[in-house]
PDB file of C-alpha atoms in Angstrom:
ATOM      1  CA  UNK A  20     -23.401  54.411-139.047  1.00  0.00           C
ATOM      2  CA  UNK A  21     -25.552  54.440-136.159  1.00  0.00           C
ATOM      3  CA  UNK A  22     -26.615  50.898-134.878  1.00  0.00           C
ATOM      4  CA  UNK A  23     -30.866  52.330-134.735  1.00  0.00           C
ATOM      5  CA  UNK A  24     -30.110  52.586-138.880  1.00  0.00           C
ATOM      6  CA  UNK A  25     -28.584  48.508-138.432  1.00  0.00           C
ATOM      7  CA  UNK A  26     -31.164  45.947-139.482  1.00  0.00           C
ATOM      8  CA  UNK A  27     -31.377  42.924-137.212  1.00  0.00           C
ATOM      9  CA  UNK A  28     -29.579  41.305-135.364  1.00  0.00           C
ATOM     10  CA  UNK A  29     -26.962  43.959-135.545  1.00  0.00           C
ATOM     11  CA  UNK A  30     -29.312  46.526-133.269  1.00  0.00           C
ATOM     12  CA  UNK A  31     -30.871  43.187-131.160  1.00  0.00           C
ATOM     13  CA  UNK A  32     -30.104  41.728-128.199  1.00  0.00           C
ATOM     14  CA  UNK A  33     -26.550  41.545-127.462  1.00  0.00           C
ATOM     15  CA  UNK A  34     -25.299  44.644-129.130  1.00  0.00           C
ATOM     16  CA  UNK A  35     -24.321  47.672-128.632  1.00  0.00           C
ATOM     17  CA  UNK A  36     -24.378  51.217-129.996  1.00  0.00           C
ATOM     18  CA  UNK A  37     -20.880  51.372-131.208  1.00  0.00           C
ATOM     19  CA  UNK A  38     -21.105  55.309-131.307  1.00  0.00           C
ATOM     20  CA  UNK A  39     -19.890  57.732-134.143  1.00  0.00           C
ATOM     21  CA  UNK A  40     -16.870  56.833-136.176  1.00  0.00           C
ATOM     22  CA  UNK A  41     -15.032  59.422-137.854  1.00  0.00           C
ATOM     23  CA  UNK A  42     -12.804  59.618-140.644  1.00  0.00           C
ATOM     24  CA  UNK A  43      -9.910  62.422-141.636  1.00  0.00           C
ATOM     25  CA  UNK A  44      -7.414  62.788-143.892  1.00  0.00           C
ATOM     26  CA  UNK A  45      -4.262  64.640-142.610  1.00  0.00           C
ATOM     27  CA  UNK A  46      -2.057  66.233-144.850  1.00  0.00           C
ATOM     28  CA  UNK A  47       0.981  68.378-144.142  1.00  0.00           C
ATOM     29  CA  UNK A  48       2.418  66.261-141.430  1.00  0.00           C
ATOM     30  CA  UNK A  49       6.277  66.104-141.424  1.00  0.00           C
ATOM     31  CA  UNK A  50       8.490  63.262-139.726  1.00  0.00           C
ATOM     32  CA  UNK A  51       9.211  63.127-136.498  1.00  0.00           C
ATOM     33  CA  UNK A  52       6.809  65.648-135.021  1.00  0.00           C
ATOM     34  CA  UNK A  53       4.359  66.199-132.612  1.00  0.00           C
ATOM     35  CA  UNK A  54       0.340  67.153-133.992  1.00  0.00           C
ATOM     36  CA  UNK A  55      -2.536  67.099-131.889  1.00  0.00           C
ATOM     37  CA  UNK A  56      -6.309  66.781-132.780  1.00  0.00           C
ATOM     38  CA  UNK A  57     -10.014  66.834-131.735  1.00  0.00           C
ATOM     39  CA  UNK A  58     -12.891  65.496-133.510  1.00  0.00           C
ATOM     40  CA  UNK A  59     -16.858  65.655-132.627  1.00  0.00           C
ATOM     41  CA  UNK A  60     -19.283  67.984-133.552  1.00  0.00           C
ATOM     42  CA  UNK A  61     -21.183  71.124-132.496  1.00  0.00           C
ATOM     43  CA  UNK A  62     -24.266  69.487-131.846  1.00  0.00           C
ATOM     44  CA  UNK A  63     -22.259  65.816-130.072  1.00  0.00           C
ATOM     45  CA  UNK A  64     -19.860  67.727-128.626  1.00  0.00           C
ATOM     46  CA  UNK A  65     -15.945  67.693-129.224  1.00  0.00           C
ATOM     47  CA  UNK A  66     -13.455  65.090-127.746  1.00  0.00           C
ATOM     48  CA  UNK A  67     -10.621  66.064-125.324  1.00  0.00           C
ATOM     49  CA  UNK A  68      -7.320  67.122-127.497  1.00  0.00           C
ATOM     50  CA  UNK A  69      -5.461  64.041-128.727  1.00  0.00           C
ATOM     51  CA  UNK A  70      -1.292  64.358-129.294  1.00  0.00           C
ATOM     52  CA  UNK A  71       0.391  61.861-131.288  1.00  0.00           C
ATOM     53  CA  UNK A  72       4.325  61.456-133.042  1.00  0.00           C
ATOM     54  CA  UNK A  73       4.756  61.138-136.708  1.00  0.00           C
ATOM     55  CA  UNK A  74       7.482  58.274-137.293  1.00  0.00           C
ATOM     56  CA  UNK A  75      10.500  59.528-138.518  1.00  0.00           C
ATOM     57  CA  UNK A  76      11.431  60.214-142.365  1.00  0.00           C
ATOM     58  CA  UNK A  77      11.691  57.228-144.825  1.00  0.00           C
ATOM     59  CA  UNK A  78      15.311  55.875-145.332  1.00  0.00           C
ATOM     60  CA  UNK A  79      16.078  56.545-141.385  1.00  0.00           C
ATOM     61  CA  UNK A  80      18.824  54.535-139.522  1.00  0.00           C
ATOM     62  CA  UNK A  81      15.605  53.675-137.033  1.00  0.00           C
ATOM     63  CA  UNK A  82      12.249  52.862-136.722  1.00  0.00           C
ATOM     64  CA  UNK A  83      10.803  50.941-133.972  1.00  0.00           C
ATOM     65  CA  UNK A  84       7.365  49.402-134.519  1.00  0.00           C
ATOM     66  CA  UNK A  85       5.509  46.901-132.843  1.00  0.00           C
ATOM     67  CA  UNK A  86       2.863  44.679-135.478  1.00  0.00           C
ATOM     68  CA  UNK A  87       0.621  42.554-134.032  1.00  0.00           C
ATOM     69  CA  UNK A  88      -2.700  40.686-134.982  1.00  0.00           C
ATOM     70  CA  UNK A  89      -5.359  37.631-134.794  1.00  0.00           C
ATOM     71  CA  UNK A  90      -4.291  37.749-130.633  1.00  0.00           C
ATOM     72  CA  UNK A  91      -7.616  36.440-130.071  1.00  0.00           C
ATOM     73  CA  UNK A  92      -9.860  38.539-126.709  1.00  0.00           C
ATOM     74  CA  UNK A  93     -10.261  38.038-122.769  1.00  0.00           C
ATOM     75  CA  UNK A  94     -11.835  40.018-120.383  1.00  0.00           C
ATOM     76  CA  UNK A  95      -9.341  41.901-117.927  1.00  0.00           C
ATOM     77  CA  UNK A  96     -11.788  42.441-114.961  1.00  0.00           C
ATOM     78  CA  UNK A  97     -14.428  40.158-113.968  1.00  0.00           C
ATOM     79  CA  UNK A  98     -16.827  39.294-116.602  1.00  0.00           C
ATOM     80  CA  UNK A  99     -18.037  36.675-118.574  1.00  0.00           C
ATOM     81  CA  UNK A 100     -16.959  36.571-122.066  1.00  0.00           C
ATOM     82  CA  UNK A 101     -17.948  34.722-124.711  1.00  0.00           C
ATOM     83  CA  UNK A 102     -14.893  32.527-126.317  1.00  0.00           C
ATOM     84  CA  UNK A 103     -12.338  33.079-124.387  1.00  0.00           C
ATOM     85  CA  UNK A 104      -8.794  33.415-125.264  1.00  0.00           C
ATOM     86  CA  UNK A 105      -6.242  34.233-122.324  1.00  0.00           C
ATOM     87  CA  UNK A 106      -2.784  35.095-124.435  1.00  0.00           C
ATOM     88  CA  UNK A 107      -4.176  38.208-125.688  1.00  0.00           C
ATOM     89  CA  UNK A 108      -4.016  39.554-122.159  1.00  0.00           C
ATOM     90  CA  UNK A 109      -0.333  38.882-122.648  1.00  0.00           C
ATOM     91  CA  UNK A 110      -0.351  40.301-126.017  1.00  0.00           C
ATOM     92  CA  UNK A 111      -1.863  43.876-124.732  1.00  0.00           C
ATOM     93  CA  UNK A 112       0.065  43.745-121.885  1.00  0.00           C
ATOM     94  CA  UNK A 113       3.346  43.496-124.110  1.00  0.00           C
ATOM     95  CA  UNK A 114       2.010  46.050-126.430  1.00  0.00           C
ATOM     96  CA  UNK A 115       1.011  48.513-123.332  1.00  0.00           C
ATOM     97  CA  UNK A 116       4.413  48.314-121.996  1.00  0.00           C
ATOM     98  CA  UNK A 117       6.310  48.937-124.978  1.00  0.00           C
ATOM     99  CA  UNK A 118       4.014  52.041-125.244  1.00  0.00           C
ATOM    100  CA  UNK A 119       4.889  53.157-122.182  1.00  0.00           C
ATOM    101  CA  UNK A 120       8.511  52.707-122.567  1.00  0.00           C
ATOM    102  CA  UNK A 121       8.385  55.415-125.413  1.00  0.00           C
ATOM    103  CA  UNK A 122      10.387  53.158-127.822  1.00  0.00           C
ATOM    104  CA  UNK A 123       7.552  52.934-130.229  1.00  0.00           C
ATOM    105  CA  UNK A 124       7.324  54.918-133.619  1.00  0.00           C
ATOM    106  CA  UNK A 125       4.320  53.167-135.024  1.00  0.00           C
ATOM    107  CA  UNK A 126       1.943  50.208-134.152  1.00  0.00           C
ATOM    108  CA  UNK A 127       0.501  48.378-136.897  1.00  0.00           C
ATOM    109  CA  UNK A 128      -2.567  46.026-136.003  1.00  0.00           C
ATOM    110  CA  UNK A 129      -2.815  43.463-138.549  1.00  0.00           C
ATOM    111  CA  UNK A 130      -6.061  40.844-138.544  1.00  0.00           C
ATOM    112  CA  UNK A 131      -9.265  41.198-136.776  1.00  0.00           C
ATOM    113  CA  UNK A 132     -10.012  44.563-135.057  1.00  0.00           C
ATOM    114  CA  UNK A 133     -13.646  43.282-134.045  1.00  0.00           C
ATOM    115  CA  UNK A 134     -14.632  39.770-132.347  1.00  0.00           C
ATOM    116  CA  UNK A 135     -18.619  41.032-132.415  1.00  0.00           C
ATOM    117  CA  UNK A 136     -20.141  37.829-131.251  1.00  0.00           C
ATOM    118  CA  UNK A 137     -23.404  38.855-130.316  1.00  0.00           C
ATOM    119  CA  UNK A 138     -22.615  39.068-126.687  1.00  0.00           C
ATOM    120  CA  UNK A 139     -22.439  41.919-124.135  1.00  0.00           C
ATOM    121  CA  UNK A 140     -20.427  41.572-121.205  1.00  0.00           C
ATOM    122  CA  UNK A 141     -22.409  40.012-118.257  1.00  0.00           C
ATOM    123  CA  UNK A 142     -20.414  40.837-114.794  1.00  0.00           C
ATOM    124  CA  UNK A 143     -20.619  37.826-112.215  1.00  0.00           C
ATOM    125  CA  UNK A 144     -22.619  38.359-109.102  1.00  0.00           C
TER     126      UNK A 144
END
């Protein structure tokens, strides 16, 4: 849903268009391979082409997953931020790295996806 169709506060001062948010339903996809994916529109225009690694087949020797959740929100450049929480910095950073490492079959996020206060970011002069 657009934030114009939001009544207030949700479209007032402090908020942001969150965009478009689509939803699919993938079918056919066998363990342990490789798919990639756009999504858009004609009339928005189409993302760039997005790869990604189905985990391997139930009952496997190995799976290695990171979960995480509730890891609270900080800024990572400059700006102000409304409740402030600096261990989640560590939290993404641990998460990033593992990423990168390429010894991760799955991520499951478990809590709070969205801290919407109310507040934009407001950089520091």
């Amino acid at each position: 849903m657009k934030s114009s169709a939001l009544p207030s506060p949700a479209k007032d001062f402090g908020w942001h268009d969150p965009g478009f948010i689509h939803t699919v339903v993938m079918r056919g996809l066998k363990p342990s391979s490789s798919f990639s994916y756009r999504y858009g529109s004609d009339s928005v225009g189409w993302s760039d082409q997005i790869q990604f690694r189905t985990p391997p087949a139930g009952g496997s020797d190995e799976l290695k997953f990171l979960a995480f959740g509730d890891m609270g929100k900080a800024p990572r450049d400059y700006s102000a931020m409304h409740y402030i929480q600096p261990g989640s910095l560590s939290v993404i950073q641990a998460v990033a790295d593992e990423i990168n490492s390429g010894n991760v079959d799955s991520i499951f996020h478990i809590g709070d996806i969205s801290y919407a206060t109310g507040f934009l970011l407001a950089y520091r002069l």
